[in-house]
XYZ file of C-alpha atoms in Angstrom:
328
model
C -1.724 -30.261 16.421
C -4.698 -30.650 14.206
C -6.646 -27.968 16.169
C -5.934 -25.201 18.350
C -7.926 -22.476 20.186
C -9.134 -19.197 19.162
C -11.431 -16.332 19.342
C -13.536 -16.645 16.227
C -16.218 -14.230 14.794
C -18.879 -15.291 12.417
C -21.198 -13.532 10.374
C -24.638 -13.887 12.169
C -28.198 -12.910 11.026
C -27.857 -9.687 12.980
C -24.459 -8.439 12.954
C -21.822 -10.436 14.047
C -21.026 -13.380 17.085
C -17.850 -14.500 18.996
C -16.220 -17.519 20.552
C -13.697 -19.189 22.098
C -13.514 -22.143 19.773
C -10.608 -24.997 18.214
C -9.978 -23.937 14.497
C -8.717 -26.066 12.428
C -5.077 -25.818 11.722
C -5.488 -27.042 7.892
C -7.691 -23.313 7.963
C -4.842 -20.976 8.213
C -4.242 -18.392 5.896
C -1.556 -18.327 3.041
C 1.591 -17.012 4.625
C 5.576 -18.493 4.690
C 6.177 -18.112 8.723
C 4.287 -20.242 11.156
C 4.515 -18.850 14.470
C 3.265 -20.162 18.274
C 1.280 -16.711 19.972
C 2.733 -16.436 23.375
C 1.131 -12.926 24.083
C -1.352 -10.671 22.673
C -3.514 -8.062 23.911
C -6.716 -5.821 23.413
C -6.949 -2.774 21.843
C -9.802 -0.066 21.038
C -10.286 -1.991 17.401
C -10.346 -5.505 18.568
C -12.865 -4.200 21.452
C -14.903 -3.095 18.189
C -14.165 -6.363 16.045
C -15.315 -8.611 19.137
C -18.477 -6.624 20.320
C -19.418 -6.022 16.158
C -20.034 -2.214 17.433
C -18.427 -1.524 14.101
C -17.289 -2.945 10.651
C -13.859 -4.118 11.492
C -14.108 -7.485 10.215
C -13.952 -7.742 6.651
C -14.388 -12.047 6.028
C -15.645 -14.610 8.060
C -15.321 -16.414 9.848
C -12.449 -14.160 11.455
C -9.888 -14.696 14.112
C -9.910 -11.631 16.063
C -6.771 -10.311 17.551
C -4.378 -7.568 15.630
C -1.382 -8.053 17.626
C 0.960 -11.232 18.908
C 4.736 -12.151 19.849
C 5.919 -15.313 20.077
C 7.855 -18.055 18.565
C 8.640 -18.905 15.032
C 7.881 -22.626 14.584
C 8.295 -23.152 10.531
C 9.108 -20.771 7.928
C 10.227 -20.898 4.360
C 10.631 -16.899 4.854
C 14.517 -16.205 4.410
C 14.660 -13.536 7.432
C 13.144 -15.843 10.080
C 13.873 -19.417 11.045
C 12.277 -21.467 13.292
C 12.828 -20.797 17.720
C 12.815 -16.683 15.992
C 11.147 -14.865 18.491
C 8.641 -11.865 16.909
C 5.925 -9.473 16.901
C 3.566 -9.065 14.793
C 1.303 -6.116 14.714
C -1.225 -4.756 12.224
C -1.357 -5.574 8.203
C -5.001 -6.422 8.456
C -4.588 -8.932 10.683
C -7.712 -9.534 12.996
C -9.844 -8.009 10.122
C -8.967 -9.444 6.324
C -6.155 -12.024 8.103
C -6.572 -14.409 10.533
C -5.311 -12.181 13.983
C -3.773 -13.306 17.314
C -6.265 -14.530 19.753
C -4.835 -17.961 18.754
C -2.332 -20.615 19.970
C -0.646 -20.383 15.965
C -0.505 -17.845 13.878
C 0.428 -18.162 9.856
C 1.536 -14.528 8.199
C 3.800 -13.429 5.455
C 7.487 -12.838 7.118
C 7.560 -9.460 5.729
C 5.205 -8.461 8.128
C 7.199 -9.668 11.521
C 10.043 -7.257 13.603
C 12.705 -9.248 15.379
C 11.529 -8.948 19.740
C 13.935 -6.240 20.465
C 16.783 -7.574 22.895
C 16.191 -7.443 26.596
C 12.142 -7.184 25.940
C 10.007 -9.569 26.748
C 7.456 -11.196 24.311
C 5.414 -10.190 27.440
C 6.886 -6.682 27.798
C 5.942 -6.327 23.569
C 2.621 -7.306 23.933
C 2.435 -4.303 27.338
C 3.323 -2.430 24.262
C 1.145 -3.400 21.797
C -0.118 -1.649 18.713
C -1.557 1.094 21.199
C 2.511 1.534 22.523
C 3.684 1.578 18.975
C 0.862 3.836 17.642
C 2.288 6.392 20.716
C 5.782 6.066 19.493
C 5.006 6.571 15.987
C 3.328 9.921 16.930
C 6.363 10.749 19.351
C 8.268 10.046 16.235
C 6.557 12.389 14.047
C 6.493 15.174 16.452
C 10.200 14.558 16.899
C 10.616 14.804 12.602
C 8.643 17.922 12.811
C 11.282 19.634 14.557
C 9.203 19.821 18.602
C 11.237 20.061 20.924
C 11.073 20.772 25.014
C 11.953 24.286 24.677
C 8.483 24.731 22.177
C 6.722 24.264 25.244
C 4.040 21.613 26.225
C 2.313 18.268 24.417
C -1.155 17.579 25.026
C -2.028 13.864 25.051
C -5.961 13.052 25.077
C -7.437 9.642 25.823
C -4.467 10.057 28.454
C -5.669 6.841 30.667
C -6.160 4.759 27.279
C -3.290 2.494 26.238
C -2.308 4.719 23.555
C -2.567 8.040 26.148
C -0.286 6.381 29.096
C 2.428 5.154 26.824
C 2.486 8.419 25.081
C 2.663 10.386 28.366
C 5.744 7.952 29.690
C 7.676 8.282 26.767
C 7.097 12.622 26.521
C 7.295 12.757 30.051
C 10.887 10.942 29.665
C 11.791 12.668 26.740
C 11.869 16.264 28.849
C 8.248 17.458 27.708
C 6.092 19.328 30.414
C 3.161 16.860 29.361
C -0.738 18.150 29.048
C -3.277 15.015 30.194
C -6.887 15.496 29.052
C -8.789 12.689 30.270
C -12.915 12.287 31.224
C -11.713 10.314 34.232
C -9.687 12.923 36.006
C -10.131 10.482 39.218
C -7.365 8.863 37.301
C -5.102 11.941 37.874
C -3.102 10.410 40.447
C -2.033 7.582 37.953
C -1.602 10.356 35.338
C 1.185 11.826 37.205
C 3.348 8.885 38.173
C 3.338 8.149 34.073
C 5.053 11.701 34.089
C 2.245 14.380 33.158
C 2.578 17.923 34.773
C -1.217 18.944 34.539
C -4.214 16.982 34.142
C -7.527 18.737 32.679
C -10.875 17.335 32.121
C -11.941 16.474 28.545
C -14.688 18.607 28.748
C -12.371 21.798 27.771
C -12.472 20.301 24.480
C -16.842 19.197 24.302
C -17.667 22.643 22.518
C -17.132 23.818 19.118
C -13.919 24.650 18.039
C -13.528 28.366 17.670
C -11.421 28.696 14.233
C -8.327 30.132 16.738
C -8.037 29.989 20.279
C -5.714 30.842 22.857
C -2.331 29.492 22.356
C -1.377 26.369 24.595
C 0.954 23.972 23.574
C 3.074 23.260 21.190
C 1.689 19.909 19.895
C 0.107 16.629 21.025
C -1.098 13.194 20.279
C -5.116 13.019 20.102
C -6.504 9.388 19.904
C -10.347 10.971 20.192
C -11.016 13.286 17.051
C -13.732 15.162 16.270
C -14.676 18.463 18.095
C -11.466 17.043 20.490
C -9.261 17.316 17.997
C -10.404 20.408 16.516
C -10.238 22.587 19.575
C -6.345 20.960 20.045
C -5.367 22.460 16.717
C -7.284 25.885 17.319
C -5.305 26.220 20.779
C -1.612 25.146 19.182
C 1.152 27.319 19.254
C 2.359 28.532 15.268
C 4.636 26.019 13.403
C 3.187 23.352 15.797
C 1.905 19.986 15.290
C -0.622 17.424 16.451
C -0.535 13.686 15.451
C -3.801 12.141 15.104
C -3.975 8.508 15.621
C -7.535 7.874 16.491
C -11.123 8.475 16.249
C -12.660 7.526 19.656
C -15.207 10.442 19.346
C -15.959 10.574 15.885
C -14.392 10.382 12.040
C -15.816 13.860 11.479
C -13.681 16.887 11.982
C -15.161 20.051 12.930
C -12.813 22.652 12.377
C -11.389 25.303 9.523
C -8.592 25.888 7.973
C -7.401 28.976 10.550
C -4.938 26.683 12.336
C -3.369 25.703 9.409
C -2.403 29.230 7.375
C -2.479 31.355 10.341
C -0.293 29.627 12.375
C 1.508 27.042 10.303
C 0.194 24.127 12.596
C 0.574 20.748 10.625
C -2.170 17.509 11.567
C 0.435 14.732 11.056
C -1.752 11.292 10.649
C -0.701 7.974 11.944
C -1.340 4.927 10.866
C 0.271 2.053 12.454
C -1.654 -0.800 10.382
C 0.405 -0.583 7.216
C 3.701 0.997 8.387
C 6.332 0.442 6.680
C 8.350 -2.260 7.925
C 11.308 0.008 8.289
C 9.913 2.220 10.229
C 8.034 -0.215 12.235
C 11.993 -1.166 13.507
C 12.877 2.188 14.154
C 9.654 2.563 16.186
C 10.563 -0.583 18.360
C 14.088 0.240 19.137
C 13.134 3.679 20.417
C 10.476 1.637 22.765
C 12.735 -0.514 23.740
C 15.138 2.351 24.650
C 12.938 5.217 25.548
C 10.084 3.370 27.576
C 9.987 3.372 31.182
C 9.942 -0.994 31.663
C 9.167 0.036 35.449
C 6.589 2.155 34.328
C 5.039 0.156 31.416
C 4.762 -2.739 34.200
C 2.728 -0.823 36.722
C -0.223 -0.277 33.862
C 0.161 -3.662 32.817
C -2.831 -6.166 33.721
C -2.994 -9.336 32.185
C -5.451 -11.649 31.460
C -6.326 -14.933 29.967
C -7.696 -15.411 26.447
C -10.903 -16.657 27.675
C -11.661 -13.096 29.487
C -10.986 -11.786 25.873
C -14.444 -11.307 25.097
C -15.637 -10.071 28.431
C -13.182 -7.085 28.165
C -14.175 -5.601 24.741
C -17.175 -3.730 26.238
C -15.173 -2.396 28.628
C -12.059 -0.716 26.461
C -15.177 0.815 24.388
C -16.745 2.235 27.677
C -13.393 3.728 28.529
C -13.106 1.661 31.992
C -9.568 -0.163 31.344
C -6.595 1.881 32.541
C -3.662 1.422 30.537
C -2.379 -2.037 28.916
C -3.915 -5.146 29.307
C -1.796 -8.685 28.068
C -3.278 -11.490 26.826
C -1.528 -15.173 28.132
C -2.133 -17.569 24.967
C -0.018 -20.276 25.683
């Protein structure tokens, strides 16, 4: 195959422009495993990389995409041989490395996890970076020492892909589970992922006082901001938030009250360079503690040339949970 397709981004006169073009194989970055994309799917950054809203893309011209699984089809790599099946999330793909929304992919093997037994490259992809991002937050919570008995998680962006999969996995997990969302039509959908209460996001649209009423004993915010401020001014003492996003804003608008009066800790999470043994960790527990049912009935898929017609929409907050991408 001398050329396959992909979603490319170029530099243009005026920001940036995207396409479903062939690239040339022989254009591939340097990497030592070779591997056929099955799935991907679309998350708040690619929405951004696609649309140009903001500076993802660092070199052009770009393959967008920052998450795949499929099939290893060459590899000098000593961990993966070829018929492997993977997933590959993160490490720049999509924005310095050539990302997923592509029939082949060519990374370093020290970036890939083994597909977890029994999951689908499908099922991964439901997942996504948003899924593992909302593990990797349950996990921290979980190191911090939270428990059910602390009392209740908040989760904003609750309808987002990182929101439902953190509710399912809480909501299995025994937590009495907080939903903040600005579509509380979605509260219906909210409660079948296992949250106990859904609020508006508008509780959280003033400024932060420095300490507020005490109200849960952590949470994962994926908005920031004045969001995330008021979250840490109404947590419980010794309790947590992880922070994996920035939806609403890179600023945050709060003081250091939360922190020395209470003992609550902002726990950051980055899923882009994880370390790859935590990245395995993070997968096993999905592939354990996720709700397949669940994870299936917030699972839309669509076809790689609808790609581009969907990033507006994940930045205007009107997809519901996961979407999949069918490469092949």
């Amino acid at each position: 195959m001398a050329t396959f397709k992909a979603v490319r981004i170029d530099k243009a006169e005026k920001g940036t422009t995207a396409a479903l073009t062939q690239f040339d194989d022989a254009d591939l970055m340097e990497g030592d495993v070779t591997v056929a994309v099955e799935w991907s799917t679309v998350n708040y950054k690619d929405g951004l990389a696609i649309s140009g809203k903001a500076p993802v893309v660092r070199r052009f011209p770009m393959i967008a995409g920052i998450d795949f699984a499929g099939t290893v089809i060459q590899s000098t790599h000593p961990s993966w041989r070829a018929g492997d099946k993977v997933i590959g999330t993160g490490w720049g793909m999509g924005e310095t490395h050539l990302g997923a929304y592509a029939e082949r992919v060519r990374v370093k093997g020290d970036w890939l996890v083994a597909l977890p037994a029994g999951m689908s490259g499908r099922d991964a992809m439901a997942i996504g970076t948003a899924g593992f991002t909302a593990m990797l937050a349950v996990l921290a919570l979980e190191k911090h020492g939270l428990t059910p008995n602390d009392g209740a998680m908040i989760v904003t962006g609750a309808a987002g892909g990182v929101g439902s999969v953190a509710i399912s996995l809480l909501a299995r997990l025994g937590f009495h589970v907080i939903a903040s969302t600005g579509r509380t039509s979605e509260a219906g959908y909210l409660r079948d992922l296992g949250a106990a209460e859904v609020i508006d996001r508008n509780e959280f649209s003033a400024a932060a006082k420095p300490l507020a009423k005490e109200r849960w004993a952590g949470g994962v915010d994926s908005v920031g901001s004045t969001t995330l401020a008021n979250l840490l001014s109404m947590t419980k003492y010794h309790g947590a938030i992880a922070a994996c996003g920035l939806a609403g804003g890179m600023d945050l608008p709060s003081s250091v009250a939360p922190f020395i009066l209470r003992g609550v800790c902002l726990l950051g999470i980055d899923s882009v360079m994880c370390p790859i043994a935590r990245r395995k960790v993070a997968w096993e527990r999905l592939a354990k503690d996720l709700d397949r049912a669940k994870l299936a009935e917030i699972t839309h898929e669509i076809s790689l040339d609808e790609v581009m017609e969907t990033a507006p929409k994940i930045l205007a907050g009107q997809i519901r949970g996961r979407l999949v991408v069918k490469i092949a």
